[in-house]
Tab-separated table of C-alpha atoms in Angstrom:
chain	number	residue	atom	x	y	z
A	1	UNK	CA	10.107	10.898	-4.965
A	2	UNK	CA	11.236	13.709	-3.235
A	3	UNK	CA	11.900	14.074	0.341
A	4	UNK	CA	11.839	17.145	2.420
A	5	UNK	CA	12.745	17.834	6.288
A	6	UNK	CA	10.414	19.313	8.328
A	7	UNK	CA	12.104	20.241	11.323
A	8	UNK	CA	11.631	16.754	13.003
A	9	UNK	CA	11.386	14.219	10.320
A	10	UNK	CA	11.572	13.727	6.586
A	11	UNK	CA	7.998	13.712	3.964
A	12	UNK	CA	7.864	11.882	0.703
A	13	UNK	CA	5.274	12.883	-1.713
A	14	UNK	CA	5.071	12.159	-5.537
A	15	UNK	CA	4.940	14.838	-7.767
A	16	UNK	CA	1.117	16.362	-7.815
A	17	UNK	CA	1.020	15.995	-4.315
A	18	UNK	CA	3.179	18.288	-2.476
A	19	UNK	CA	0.881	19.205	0.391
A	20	UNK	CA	-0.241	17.661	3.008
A	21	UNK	CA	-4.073	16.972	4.036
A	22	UNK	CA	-4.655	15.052	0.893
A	23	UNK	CA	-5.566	11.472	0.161
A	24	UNK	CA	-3.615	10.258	-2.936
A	25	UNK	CA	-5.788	9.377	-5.625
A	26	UNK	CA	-4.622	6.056	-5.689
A	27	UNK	CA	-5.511	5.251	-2.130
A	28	UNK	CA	-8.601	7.135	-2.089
A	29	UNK	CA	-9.884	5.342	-4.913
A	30	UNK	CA	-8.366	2.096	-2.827
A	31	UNK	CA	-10.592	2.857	0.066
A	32	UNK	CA	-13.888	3.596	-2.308
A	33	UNK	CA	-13.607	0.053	-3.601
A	34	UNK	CA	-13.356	-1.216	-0.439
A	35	UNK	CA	-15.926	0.440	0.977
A	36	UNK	CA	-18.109	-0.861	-1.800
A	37	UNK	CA	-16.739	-4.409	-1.703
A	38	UNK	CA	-17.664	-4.114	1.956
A	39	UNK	CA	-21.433	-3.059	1.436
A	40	UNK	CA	-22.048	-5.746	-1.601
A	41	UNK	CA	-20.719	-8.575	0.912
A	42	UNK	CA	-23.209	-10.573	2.990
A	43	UNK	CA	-23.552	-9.890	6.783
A	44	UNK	CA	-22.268	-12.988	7.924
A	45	UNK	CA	-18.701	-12.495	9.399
A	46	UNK	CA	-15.560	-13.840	7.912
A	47	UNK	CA	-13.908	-16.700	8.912
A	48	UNK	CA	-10.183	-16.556	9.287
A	49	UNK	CA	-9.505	-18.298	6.025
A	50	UNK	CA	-11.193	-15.805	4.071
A	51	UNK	CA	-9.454	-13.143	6.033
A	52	UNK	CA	-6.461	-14.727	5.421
A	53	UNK	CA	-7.229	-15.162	1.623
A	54	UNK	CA	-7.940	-11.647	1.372
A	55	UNK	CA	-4.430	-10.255	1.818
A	56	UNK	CA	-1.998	-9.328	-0.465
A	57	UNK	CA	-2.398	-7.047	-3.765
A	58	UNK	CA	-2.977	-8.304	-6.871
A	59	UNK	CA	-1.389	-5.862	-8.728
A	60	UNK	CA	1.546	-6.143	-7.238
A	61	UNK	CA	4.733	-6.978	-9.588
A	62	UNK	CA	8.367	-8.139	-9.574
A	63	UNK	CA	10.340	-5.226	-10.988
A	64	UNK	CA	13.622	-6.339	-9.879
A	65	UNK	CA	16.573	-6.297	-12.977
A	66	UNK	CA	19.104	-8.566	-11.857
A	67	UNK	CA	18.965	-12.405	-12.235
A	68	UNK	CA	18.381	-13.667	-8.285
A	69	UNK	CA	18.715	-16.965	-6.714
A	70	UNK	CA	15.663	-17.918	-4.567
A	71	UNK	CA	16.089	-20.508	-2.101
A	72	UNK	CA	13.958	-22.112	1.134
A	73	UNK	CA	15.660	-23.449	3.882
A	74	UNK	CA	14.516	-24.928	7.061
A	75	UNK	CA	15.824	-23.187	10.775
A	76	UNK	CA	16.879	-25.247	13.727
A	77	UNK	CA	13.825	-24.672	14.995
A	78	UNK	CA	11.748	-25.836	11.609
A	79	UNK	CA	10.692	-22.542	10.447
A	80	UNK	CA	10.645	-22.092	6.810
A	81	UNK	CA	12.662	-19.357	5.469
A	82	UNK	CA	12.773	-17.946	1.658
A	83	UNK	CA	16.265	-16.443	1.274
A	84	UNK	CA	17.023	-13.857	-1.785
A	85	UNK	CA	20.371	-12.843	-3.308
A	86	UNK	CA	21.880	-11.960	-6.439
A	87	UNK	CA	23.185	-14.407	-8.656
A	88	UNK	CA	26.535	-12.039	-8.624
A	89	UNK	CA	26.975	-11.756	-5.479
A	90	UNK	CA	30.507	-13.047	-3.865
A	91	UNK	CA	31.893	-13.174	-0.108
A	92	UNK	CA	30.137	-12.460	2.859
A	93	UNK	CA	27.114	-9.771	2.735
A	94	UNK	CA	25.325	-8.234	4.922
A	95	UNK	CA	21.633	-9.934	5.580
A	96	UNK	CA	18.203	-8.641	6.099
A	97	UNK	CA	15.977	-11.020	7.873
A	98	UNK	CA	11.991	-9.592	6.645
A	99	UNK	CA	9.037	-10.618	8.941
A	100	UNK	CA	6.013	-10.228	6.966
A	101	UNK	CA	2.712	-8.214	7.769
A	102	UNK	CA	-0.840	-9.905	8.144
A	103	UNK	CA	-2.287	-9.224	11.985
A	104	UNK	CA	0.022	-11.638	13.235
A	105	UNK	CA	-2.846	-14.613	11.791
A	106	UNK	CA	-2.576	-13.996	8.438
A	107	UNK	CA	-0.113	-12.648	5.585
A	108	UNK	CA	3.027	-15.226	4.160
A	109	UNK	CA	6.042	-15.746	2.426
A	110	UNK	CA	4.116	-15.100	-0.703
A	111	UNK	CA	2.138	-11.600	0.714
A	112	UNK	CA	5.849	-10.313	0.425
A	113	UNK	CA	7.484	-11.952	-2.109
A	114	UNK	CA	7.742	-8.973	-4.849
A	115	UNK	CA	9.005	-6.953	-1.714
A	116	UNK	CA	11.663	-8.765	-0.985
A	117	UNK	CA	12.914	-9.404	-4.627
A	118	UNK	CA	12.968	-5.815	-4.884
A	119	UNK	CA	14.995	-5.102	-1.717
A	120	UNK	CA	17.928	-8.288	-3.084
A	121	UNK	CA	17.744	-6.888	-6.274
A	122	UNK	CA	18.519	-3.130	-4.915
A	123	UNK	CA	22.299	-4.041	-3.633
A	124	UNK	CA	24.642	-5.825	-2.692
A	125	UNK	CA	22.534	-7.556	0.350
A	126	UNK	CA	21.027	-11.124	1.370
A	127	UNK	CA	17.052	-10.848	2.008
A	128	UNK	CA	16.349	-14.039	4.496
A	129	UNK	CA	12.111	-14.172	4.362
A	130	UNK	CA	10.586	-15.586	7.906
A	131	UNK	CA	7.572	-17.567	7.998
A	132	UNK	CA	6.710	-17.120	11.352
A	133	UNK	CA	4.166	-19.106	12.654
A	134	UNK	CA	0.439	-17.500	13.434
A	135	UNK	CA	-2.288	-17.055	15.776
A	136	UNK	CA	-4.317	-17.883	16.748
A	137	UNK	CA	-2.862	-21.702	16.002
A	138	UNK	CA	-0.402	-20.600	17.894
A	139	UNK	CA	-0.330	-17.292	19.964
A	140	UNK	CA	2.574	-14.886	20.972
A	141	UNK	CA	4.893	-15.917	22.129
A	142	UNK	CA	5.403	-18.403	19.204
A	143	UNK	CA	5.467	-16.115	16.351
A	144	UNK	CA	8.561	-13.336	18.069
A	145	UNK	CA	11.022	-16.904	19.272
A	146	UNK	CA	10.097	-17.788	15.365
A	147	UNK	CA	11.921	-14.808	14.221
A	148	UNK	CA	14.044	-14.698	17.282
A	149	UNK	CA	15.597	-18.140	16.224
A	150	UNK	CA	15.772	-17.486	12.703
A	151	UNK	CA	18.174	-14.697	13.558
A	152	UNK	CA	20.217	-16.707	16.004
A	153	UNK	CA	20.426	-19.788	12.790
A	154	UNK	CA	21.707	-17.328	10.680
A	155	UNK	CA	24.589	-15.885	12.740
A	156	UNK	CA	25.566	-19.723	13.569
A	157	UNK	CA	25.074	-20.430	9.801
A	158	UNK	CA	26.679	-17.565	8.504
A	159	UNK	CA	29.838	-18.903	6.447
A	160	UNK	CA	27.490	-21.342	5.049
A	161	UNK	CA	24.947	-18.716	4.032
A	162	UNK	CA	27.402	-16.372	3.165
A	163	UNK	CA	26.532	-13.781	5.527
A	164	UNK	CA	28.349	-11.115	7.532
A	165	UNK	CA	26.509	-12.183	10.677
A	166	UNK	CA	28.161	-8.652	12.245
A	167	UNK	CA	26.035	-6.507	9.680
A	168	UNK	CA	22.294	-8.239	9.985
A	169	UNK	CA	19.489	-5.981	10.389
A	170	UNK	CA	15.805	-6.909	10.628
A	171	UNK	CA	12.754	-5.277	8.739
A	172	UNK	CA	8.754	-5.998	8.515
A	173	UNK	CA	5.694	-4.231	7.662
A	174	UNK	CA	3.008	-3.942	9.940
A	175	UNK	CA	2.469	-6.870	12.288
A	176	UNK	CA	6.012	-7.544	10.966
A	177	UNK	CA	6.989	-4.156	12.114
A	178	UNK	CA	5.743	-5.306	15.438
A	179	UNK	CA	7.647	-8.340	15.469
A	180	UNK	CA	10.969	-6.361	14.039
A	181	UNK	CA	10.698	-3.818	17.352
A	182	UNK	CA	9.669	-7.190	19.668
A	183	UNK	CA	12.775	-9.197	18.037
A	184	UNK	CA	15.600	-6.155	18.907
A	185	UNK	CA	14.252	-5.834	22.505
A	186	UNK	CA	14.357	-9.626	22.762
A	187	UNK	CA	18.103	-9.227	21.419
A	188	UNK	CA	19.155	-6.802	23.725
A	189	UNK	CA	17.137	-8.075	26.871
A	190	UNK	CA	19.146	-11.484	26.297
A	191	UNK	CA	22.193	-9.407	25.661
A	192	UNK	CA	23.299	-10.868	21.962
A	193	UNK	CA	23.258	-7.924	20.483
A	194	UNK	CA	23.090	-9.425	17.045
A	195	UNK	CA	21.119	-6.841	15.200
A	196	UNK	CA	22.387	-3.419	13.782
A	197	UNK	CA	19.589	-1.912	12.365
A	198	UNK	CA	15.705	-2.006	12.449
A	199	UNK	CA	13.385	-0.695	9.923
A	200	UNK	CA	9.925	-0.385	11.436
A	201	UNK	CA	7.214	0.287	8.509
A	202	UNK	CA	4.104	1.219	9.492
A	203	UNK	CA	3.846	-1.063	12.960
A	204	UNK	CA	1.136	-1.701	15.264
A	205	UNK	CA	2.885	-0.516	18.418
A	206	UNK	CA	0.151	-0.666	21.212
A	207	UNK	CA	-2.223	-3.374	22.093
A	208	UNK	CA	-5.253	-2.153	23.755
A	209	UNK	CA	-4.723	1.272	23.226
A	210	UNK	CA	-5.676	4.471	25.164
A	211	UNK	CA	-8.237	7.056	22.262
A	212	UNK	CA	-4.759	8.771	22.618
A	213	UNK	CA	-3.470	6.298	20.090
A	214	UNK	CA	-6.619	6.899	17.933
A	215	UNK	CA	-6.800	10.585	18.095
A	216	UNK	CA	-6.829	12.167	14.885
A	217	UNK	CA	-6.836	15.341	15.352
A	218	UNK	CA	-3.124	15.557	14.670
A	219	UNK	CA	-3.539	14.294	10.956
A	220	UNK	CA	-5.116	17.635	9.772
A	221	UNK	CA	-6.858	16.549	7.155
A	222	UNK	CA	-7.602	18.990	4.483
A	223	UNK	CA	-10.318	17.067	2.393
A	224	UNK	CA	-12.342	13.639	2.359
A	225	UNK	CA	-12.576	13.895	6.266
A	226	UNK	CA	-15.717	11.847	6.076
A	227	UNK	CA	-13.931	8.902	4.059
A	228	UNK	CA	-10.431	9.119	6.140
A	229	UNK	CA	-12.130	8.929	9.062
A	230	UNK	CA	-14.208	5.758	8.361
A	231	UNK	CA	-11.507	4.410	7.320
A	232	UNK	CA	-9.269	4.883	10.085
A	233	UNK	CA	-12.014	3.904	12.701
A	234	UNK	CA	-12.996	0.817	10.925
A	235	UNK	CA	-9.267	-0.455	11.277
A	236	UNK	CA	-9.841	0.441	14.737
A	237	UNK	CA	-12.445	-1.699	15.480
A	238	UNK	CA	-11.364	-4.904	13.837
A	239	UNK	CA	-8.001	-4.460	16.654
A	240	UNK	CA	-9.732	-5.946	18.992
A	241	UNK	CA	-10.562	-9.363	17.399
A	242	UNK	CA	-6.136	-9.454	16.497
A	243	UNK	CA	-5.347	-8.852	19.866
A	244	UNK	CA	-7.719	-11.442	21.693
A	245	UNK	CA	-6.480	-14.152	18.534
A	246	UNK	CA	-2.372	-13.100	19.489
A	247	UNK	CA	-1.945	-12.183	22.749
A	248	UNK	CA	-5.357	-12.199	25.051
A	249	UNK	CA	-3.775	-13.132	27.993
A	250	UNK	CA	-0.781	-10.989	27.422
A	251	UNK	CA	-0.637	-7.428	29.686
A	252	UNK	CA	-1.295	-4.828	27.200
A	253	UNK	CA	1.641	-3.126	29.039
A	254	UNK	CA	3.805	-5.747	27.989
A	255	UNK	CA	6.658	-4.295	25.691
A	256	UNK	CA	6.989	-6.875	23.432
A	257	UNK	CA	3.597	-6.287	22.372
A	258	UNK	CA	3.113	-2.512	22.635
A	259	UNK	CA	6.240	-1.195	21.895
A	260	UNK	CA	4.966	2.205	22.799
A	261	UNK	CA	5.268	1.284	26.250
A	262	UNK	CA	8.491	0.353	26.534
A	263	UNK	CA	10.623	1.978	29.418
A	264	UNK	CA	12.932	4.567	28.406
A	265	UNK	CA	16.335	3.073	29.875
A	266	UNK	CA	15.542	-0.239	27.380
A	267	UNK	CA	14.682	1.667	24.616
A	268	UNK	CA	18.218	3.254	24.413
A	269	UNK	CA	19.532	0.233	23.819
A	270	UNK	CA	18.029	-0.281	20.289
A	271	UNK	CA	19.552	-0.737	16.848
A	272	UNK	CA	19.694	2.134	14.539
A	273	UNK	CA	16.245	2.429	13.123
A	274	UNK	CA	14.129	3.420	10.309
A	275	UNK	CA	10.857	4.277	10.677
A	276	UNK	CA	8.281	4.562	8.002
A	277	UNK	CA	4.254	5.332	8.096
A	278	UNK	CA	1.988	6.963	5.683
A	279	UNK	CA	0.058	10.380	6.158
A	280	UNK	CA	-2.950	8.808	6.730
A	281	UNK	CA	-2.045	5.038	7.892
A	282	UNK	CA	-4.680	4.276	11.114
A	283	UNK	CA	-1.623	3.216	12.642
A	284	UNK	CA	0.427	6.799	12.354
A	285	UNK	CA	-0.314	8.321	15.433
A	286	UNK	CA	0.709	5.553	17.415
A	287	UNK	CA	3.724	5.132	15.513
A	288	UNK	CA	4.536	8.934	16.177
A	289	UNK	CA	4.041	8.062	19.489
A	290	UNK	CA	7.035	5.392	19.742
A	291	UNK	CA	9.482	7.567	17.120
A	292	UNK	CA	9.104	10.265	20.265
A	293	UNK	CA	10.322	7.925	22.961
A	294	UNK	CA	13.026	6.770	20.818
A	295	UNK	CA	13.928	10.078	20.078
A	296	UNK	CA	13.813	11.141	24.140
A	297	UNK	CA	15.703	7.489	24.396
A	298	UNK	CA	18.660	9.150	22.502
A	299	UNK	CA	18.449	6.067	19.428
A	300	UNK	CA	19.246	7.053	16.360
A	301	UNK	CA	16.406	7.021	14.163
A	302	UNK	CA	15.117	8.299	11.183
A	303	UNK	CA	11.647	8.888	10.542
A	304	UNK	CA	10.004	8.818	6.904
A	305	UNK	CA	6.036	9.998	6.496
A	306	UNK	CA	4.627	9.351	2.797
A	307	UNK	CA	1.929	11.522	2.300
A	308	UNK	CA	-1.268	10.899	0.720
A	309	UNK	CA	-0.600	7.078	1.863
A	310	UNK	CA	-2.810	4.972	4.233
A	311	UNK	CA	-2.002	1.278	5.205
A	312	UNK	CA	-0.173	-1.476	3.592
A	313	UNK	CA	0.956	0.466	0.641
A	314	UNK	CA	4.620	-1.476	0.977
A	315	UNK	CA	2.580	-4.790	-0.620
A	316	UNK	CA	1.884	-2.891	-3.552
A	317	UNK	CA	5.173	-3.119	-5.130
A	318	UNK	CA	5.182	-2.263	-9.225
A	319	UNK	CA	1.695	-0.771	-8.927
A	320	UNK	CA	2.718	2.305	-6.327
A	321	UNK	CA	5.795	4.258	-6.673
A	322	UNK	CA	5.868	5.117	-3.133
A	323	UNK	CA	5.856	1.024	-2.331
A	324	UNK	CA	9.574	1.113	-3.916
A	325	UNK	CA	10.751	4.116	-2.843
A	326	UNK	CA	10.067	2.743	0.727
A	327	UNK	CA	12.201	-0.318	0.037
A	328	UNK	CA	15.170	1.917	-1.865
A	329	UNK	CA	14.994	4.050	1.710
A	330	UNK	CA	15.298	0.604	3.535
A	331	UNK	CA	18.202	-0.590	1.857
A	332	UNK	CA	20.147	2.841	1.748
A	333	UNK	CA	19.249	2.615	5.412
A	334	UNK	CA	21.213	-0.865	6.273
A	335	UNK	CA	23.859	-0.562	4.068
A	336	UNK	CA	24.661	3.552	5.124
């Protein structure tokens, strides 16, 4: 795919689609079908088991090449965790510990399993998979100590793991982009400083939100307003339902929940950090929003729009291009 600087940050677009404005045709046609599964569907709401059931991509595919080793372990604290390596891999490595997206109530170690071959396949790199634990069973804060602890087991497991416990970075998409920001201010508020680098894709980072953080007006969309626009306001409205099921008694100002409102003098203590949204994810403007204060915090950080791309495009692994060009730009990112 190629990538080209703007001025500010960098766009990726496949070939056909070199301007912005447009959906592409893959993700329109992804919203169509949802948008007629939607009206075929009876009136009665979902319960959280078919919501749950629902994520994930079908189409999604393990195009990794190398022969891996796939292994679950159980943290100190009983969390599972799925960890992926190479099956030539020797020494210590650096490790990527991957929190999974979902709403913070739904998504799993399988939602992101193709992912996170890929990303182990890609290099020289251990892929540690987190299955947090989920609301509304169990509300924040359970799900950010989860993958809090999981970091702090594999620095004091490292020569057993085979880790370099001084080059771990931490990566999710979505609510796991949430929980990646939440789990580096939680690492420097306590002052371990164990992680080097974040990679942020696509990630909820308000709760409650102003209309600033819905304001489209910046997208500039060029055709299938109509469509885009549904689309973005019906993610909108089903925000309300994840925030009451993961933090309803949380202040929205809280910054490990909206990381858009985190002070400026603890936001320049963050890792490195990618971050990565698509043209038209609901979830862009607020995201734009929290790549400006880390910019005005002085972090280094790198900012990657896909165009033509709404949300959750990383699960879609072997069916979209732009799904593993993401996770090549994540692992070029850690290991730079």
């Amino acid at each position: 795919m190629k990538k080209e600087w703007n001025g500010d940050y960098f766009i990726k677009y496949v070939p056909g689609l070199t301007d912005s404005g447009y959906l592409d045709p893959r993700a329109k046609q992804e919203i169509e079908k949802g948008n007629e599964a939607a009206q075929m569907e009876n009136t009665a709401e979902p319960s959280l088991q078919d919501m749950r059931d629902a994520m994930g991509w079908p189409a999604a595919r393990d195009i990794s090449k190398h022969p891996l080793t796939i292994t679950e372990r159980q943290t100190d604290r009983g969390v599972t965790v799925r960890i992926y390596e190479r099956a030539d891999l020797s020494g210590n490595v650096p490790v990527l510990l991957f929190f999974h997206g979902g709403g913070f109530f739904g998504g799993s170690l399988d939602n992101v399993e193709n992912p996170c071959r890929l990303l182990a396949d890609l290099d020289e790199l251990k892929v540690i998979s987190v299955d947090y634990s989920l609301a509304p069973e169990r509300p924040f804060p359970n799900g950010l100590l989860d993958c809090y602890t999981s970091i702090v087991w594999a620095v004091s497991h490292a020569g057993e793991l085979g880790i370099d416990p001084d080059n771990l970075s931490v990566a999710g998409d979505s609510a796991g982009g949430s929980l990646s920001f939440a789990v580096s201010l939680l690492d420097r508020t306590l002052g371990t400083y164990y992680i080097k680098n974040q990679v942020l894709i696509y990630p909820a980072t308000i709760s409650r939100g102003e209309e600033r953080f819905w304001d489209l007006s910046n997208l500039k969309m060029k055709a299938d307003q109509e469509l885009i626009t549904d689309y973005i306001h019906g993610f909108e409205a089903s925000t309300d339902l994840v925030d009451k099921m993961y933090a309803e008694n949380i202040l929205p100002e809280n910054p490990f929940i909206s990381a858009a409102k985190t002070p400026l003098d603890q936001l320049a203590k963050m890792p490195r950090t990618l971050l990565a949204i698509g043209e038209f994810d609901p979830l862009r403007v607020q995201g734009e929003i929290l790549f400006q204060h880390l910019q005005a915090a002085d972090v280094d950080v790198t900012y990657l729009r896909y165009n033509g791309m709404i949300h959750a495009f990383m699960d879609k692994v072997g069916d979209y291009v732009q799904a593993a060009d993401l996770l090549d730009e994540t692992v070029k990112f850690i290991l730079k």
